[in-house]
Coordinates of C-alpha atoms in Angstrom, one line a residue:
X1412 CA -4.8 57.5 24.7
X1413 CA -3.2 56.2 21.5
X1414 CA -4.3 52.5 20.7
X1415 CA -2.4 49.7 21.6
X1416 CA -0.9 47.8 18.1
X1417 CA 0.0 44.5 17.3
X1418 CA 3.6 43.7 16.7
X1419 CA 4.6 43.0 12.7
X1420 CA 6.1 39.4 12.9
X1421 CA 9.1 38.6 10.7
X1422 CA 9.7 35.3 9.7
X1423 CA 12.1 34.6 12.8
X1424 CA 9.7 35.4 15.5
X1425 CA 7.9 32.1 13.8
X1426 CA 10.6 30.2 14.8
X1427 CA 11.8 28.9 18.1
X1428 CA 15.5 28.6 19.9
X1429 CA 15.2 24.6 19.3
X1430 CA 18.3 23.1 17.3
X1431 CA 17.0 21.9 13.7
X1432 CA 17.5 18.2 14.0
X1433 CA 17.4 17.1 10.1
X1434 CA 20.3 16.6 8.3
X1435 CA 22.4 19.3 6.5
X1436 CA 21.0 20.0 3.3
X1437 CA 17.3 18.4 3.8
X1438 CA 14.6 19.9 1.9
X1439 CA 12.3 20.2 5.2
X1440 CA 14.5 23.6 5.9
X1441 CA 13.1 24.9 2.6
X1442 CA 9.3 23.9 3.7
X1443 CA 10.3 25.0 7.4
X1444 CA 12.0 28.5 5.8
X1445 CA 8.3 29.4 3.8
X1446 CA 5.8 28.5 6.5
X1447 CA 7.5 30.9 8.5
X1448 CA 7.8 33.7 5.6
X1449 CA 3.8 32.7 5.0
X1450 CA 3.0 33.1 8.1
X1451 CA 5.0 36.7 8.4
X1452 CA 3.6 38.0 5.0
X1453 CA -0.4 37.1 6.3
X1454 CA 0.3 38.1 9.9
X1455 CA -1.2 34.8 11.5
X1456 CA -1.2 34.9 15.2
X1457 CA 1.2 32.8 16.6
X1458 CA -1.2 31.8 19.6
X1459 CA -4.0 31.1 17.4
X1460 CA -1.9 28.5 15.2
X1461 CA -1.1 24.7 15.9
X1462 CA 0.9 22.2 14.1
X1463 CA 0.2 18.4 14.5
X1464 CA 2.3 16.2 13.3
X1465 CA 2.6 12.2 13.5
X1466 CA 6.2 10.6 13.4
X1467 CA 9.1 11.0 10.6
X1468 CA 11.6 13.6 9.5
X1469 CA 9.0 15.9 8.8
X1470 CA 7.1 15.4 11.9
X1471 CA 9.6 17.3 14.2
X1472 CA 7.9 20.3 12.6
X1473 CA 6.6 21.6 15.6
X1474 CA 9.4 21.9 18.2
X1475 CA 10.1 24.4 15.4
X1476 CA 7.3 26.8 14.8
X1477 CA 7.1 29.2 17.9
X1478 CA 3.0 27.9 17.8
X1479 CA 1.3 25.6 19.8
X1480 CA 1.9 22.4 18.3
X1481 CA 1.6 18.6 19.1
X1482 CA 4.3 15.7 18.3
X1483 CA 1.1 13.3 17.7
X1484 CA 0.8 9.3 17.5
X1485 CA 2.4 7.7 14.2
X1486 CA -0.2 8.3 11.7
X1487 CA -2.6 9.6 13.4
X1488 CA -1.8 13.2 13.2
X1489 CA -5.4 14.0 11.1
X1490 CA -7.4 12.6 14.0
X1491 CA -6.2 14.4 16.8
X1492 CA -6.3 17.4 14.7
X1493 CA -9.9 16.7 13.9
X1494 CA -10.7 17.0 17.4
X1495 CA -9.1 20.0 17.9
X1496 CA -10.4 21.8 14.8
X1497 CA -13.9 20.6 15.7
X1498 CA -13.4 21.5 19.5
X1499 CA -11.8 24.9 18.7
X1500 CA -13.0 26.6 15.2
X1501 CA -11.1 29.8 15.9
X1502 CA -7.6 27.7 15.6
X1503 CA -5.7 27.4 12.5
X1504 CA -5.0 24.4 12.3
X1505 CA -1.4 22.6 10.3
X1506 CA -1.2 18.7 9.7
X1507 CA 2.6 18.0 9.2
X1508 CA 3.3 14.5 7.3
X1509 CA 5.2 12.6 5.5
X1510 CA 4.7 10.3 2.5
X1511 CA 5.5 6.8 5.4
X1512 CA 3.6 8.3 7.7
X1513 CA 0.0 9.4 5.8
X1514 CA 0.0 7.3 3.7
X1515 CA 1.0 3.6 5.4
X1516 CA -0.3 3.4 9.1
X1517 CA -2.1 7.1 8.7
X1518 CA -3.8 5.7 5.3
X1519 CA -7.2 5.6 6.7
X1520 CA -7.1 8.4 8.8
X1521 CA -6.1 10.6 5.7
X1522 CA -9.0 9.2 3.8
X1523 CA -11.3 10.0 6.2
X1524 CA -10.3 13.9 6.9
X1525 CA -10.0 14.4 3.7
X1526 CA -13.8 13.3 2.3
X1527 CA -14.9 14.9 5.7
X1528 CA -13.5 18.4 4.3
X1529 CA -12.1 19.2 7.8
X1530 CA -11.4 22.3 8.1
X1531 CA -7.4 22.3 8.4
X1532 CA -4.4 22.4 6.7
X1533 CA -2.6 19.2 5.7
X1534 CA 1.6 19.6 4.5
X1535 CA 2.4 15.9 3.2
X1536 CA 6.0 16.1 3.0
X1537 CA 7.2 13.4 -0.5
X1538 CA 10.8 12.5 -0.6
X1539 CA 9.5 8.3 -1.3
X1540 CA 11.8 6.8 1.0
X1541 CA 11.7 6.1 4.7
X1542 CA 14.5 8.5 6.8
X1543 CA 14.1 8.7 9.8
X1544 CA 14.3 4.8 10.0
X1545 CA 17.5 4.7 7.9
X1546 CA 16.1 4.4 4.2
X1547 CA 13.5 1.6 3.5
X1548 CA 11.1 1.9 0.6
X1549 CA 7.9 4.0 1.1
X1550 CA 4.3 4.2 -0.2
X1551 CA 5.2 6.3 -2.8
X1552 CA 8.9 4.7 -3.4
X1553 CA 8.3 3.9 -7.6
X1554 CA 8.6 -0.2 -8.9
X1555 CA 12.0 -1.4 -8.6
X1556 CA 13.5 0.8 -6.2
X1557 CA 16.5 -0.7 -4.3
X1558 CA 16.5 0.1 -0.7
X1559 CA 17.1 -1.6 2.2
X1560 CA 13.9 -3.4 2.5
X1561 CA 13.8 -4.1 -0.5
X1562 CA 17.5 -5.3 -2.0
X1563 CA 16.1 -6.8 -5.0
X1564 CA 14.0 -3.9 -6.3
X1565 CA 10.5 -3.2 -4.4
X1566 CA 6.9 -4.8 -6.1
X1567 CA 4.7 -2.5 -4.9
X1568 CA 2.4 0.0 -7.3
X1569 CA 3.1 3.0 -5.6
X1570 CA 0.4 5.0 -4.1
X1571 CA 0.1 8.8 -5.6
X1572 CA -0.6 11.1 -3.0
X1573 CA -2.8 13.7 -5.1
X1574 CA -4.6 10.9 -6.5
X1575 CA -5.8 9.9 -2.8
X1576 CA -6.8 13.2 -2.6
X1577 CA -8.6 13.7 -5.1
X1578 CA -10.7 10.4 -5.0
X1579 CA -11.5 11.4 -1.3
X1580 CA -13.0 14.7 -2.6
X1581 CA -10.7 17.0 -0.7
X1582 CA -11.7 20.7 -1.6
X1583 CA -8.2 21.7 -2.1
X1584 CA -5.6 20.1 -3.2
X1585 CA -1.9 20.9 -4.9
X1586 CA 1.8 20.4 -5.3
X1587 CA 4.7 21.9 -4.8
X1588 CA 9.0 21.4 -5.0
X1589 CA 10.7 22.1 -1.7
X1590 CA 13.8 24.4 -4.3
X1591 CA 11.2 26.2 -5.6
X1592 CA 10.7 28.6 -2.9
X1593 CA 8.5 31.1 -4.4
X1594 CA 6.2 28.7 -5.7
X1595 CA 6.2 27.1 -2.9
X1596 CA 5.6 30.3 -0.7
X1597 CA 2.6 30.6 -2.9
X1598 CA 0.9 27.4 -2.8
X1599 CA 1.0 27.7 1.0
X1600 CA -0.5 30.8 0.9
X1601 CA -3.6 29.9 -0.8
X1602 CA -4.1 26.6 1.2
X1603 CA -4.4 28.9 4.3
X1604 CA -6.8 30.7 2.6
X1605 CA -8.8 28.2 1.7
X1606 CA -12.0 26.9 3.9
X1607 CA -11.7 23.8 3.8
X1608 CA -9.4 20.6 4.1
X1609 CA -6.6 21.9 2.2
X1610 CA -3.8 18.8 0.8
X1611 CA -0.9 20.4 -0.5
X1612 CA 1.8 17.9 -1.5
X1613 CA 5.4 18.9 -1.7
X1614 CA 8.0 16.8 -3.2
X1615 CA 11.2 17.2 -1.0
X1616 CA 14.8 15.6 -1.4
X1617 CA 15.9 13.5 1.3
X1618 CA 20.0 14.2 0.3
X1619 CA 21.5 10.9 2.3
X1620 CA 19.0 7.9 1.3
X1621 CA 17.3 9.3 -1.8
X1622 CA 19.2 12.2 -3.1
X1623 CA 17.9 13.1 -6.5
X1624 CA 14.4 11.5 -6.4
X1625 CA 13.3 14.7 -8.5
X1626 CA 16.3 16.3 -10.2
X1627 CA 14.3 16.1 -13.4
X1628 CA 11.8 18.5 -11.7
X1629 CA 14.4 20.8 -10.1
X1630 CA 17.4 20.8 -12.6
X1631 CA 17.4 24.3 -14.6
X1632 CA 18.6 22.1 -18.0
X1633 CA 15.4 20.1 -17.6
X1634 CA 12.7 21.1 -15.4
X1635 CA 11.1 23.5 -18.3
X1636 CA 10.5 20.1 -20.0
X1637 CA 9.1 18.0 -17.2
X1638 CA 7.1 20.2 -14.3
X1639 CA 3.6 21.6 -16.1
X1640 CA 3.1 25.0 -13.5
X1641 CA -0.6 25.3 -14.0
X1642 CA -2.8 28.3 -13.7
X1643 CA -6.7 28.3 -13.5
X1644 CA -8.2 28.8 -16.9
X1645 CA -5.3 28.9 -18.9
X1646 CA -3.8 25.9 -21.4
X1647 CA -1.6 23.5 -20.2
X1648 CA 1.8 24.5 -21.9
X1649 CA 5.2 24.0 -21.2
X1650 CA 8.7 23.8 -22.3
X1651 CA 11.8 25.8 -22.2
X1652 CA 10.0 27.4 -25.5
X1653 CA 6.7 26.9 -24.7
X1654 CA 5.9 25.0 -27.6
X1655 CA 4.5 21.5 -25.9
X1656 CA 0.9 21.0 -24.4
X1657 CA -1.7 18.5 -23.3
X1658 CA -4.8 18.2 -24.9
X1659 CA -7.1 15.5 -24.8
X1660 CA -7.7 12.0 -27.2
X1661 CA -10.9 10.9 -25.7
X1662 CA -10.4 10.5 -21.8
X1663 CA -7.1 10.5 -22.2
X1664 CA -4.1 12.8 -22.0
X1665 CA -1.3 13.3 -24.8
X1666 CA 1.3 15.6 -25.2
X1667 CA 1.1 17.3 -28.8
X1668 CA 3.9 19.7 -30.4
X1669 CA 2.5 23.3 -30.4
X1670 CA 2.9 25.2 -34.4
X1671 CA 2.1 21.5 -36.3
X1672 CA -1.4 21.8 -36.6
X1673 CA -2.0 22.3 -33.3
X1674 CA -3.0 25.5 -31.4
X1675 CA -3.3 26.7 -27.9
X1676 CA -7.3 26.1 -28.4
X1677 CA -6.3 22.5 -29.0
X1678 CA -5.1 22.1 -25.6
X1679 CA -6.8 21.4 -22.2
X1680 CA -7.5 24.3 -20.5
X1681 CA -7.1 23.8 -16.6
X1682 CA -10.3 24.7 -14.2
X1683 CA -9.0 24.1 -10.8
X1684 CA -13.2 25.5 -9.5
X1685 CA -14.9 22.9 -11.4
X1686 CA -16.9 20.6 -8.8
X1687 CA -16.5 17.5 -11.1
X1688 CA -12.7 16.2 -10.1
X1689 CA -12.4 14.1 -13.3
X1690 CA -10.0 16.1 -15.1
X1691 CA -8.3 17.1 -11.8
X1692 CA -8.1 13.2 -11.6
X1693 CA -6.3 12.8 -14.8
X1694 CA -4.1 15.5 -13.9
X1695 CA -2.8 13.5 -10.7
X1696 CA -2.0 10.4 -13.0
X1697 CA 0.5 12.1 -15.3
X1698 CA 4.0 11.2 -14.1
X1699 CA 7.6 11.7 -15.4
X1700 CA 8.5 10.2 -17.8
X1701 CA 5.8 10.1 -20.1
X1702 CA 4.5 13.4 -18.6
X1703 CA 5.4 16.8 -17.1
X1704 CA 4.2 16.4 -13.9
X1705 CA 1.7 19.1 -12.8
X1706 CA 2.7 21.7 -9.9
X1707 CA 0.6 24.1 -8.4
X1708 CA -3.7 24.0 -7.1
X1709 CA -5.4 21.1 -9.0
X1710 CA -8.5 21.8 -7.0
X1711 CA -10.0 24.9 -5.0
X1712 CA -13.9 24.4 -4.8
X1713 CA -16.4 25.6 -2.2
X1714 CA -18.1 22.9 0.1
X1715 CA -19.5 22.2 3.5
X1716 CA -17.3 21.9 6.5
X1717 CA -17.6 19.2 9.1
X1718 CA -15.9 21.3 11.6
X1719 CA -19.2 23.8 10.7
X1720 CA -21.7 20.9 10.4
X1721 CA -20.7 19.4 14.0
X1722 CA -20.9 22.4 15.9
X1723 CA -24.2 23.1 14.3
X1724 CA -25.8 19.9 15.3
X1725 CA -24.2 20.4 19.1
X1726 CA -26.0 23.9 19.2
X1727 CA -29.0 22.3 18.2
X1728 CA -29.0 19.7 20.2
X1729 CA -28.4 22.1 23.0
X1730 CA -31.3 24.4 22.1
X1731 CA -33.7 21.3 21.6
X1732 CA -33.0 19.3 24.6
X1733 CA -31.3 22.3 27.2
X1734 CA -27.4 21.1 28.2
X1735 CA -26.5 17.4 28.9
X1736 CA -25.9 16.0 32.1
X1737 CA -23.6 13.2 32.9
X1738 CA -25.1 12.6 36.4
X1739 CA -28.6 12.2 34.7
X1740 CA -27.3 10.1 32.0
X1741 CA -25.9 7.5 34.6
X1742 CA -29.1 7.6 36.3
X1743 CA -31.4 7.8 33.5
X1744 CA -33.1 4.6 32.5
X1745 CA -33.2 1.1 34.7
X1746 CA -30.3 1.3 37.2
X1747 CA -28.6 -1.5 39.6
X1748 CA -26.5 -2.0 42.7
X1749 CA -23.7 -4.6 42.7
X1750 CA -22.4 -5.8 46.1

């Protein structure tokens, strides 16, 4: 008899017949178009893969992946995929965000997944507005933005999503630009592959209430200047000539000219496997202007999994005490009748 083989998936059999409800010219198609080309290229099993999102733009992720998925409570998406990731280790499991809803009402629910190293995959879409409600400010809206909510320029410090991350301990953690498609492809790619929580932050254009939040980081004339793409043990250098770099003046970091005095041994030299997340820290806090910003893994370590730890302790729980009863529980102990 010849054996039976599994069907190679193409990025379309990832998707389903639903109508893609964002507006024309959204970034989420970009993030929708590589999940689907990630999931071709490592051949993930579409019955073995759920997506849980909360509420937002980005959260209507899952009518589109031909997956199991779950349109989840508004910020609340990491809990109910905690339970399911804990209840059913052989899933892979997606969290689906955005930067309103992880990061406002879901604020303490990412914390907690995150430091618990869960082991799922969490997508935090970042365009730092709110648009599914019609453009209010955001967590991660910068000082003075004029939305809205805010008509005379909003007070908040904005929260940075990587630096939550980091501060929470999460064993992975990255960035990526929803027009940078190979990059992006990439850094999805390795998240999967990580075991672990995995926070991958992608900064994505909302085109009708905050068009051009990151030009500086996707224009061709500029982009050389102000995204720093970092690989794991090499110096952080960039520029259209690759003559700028960050070293270090104490604790913190500078950009220095390459060729004045200063060599590439000068620089920092990025270890994304280092258990210590200071550095990976620092990394988080340099923002345009003053900065390139950083793209790509700032943190891949190995570390317990709470999905791993809680199963063990059920197991043996089970071998220590045989398998629970709910019937001896409720009559276990002094009991009463009410009439």
């Amino acid at each position: 008899m010849a054996s039976a083989e599994l069907p190679v998936l193409k990025p379309a059999d990832y998707g389903t017949d639903q109508d893609v409800r964002w507006c024309p010219g959204c970034g989420d198609y970009s993030i929708l178009a590589q999940m689907k080309k990630v999931m071709s290229t490592l051949n993930m099993s579409r019955e073995d893969t759920v997506f849980v999102s909360g509420i937002g733009c980005s959260s209507r992720f899952p009518y589109y992946m031909n997956t199991y998925g779950m349109h989840s409570v508004h910020g609340r998406a990491p809990a109910f995929a905690t339970g399911l990731k804990s209840s059913r280790q052989d899933l892979t499991v997606f969290v689906i965000t955005g930067d309103g809803d992880a990061l406002s009402i879901g604020g303490n629910h990412l914390m907690h997944v995150l430091r618990r190293n869960v082991n799922l995959n969490i997508i935090l879409f970042n365009n730092r507005i709110y648009g599914l409600t019609k453009g209010q400010y955001s967590p991660t809206s910068e000082r003075g933005k004029v939305t809205k909510s805010t008509p005379m320029g909003a007070i908040d410090n904005p929260i940075h999503p990587l630096s939550v991350a980091i501060s929470c301990e999460a064993t992975f953690v990255a960035r990526s630009i929803d027009v940078h498609i190979k990059h992006l492809a990439q850094t999805l790619e390795r998240a999967v592959a990580h075991k672990g929580v995995s926070f991958v932050e992608v900064y994505q254009n909302c085109n009708v209430f905050n068009d051009g939040a990151y030009k500086w980081a996707t224009d061709k004339d500029t982009k050389m200047d102000t995204v720093l793409e970092l690989e794991h043990g090499k110096p952080l250098i960039f520029g259209k000539d690759r003559d700028k770099g960050i070293r270090l003046h104490g604790m913190t970091p500078e950009v220095v000219e390459l060729g004045k005095g200063i060599n590439e041994d000068d620089l920092l030299f990025h270890d994304e496997k280092t258990a210590d997340p200071t550095l990976a820290y620092l990394l988080t806090r340099m923002s345009h202007p003053e900065f390139p910003e950083p793209i790509g893994v700032l943190r891949d370590i190995d570390a317990p999994c709470y999905d791993d730890a809680i199963n063990y302790q059920v197991a043996q729980a089970k071998e220590n005490r045989g398998e629970a009863s709910l019937d001896k529980l409720f009559n276990s102990g002094d009991t009463w009748v009410v009439e």
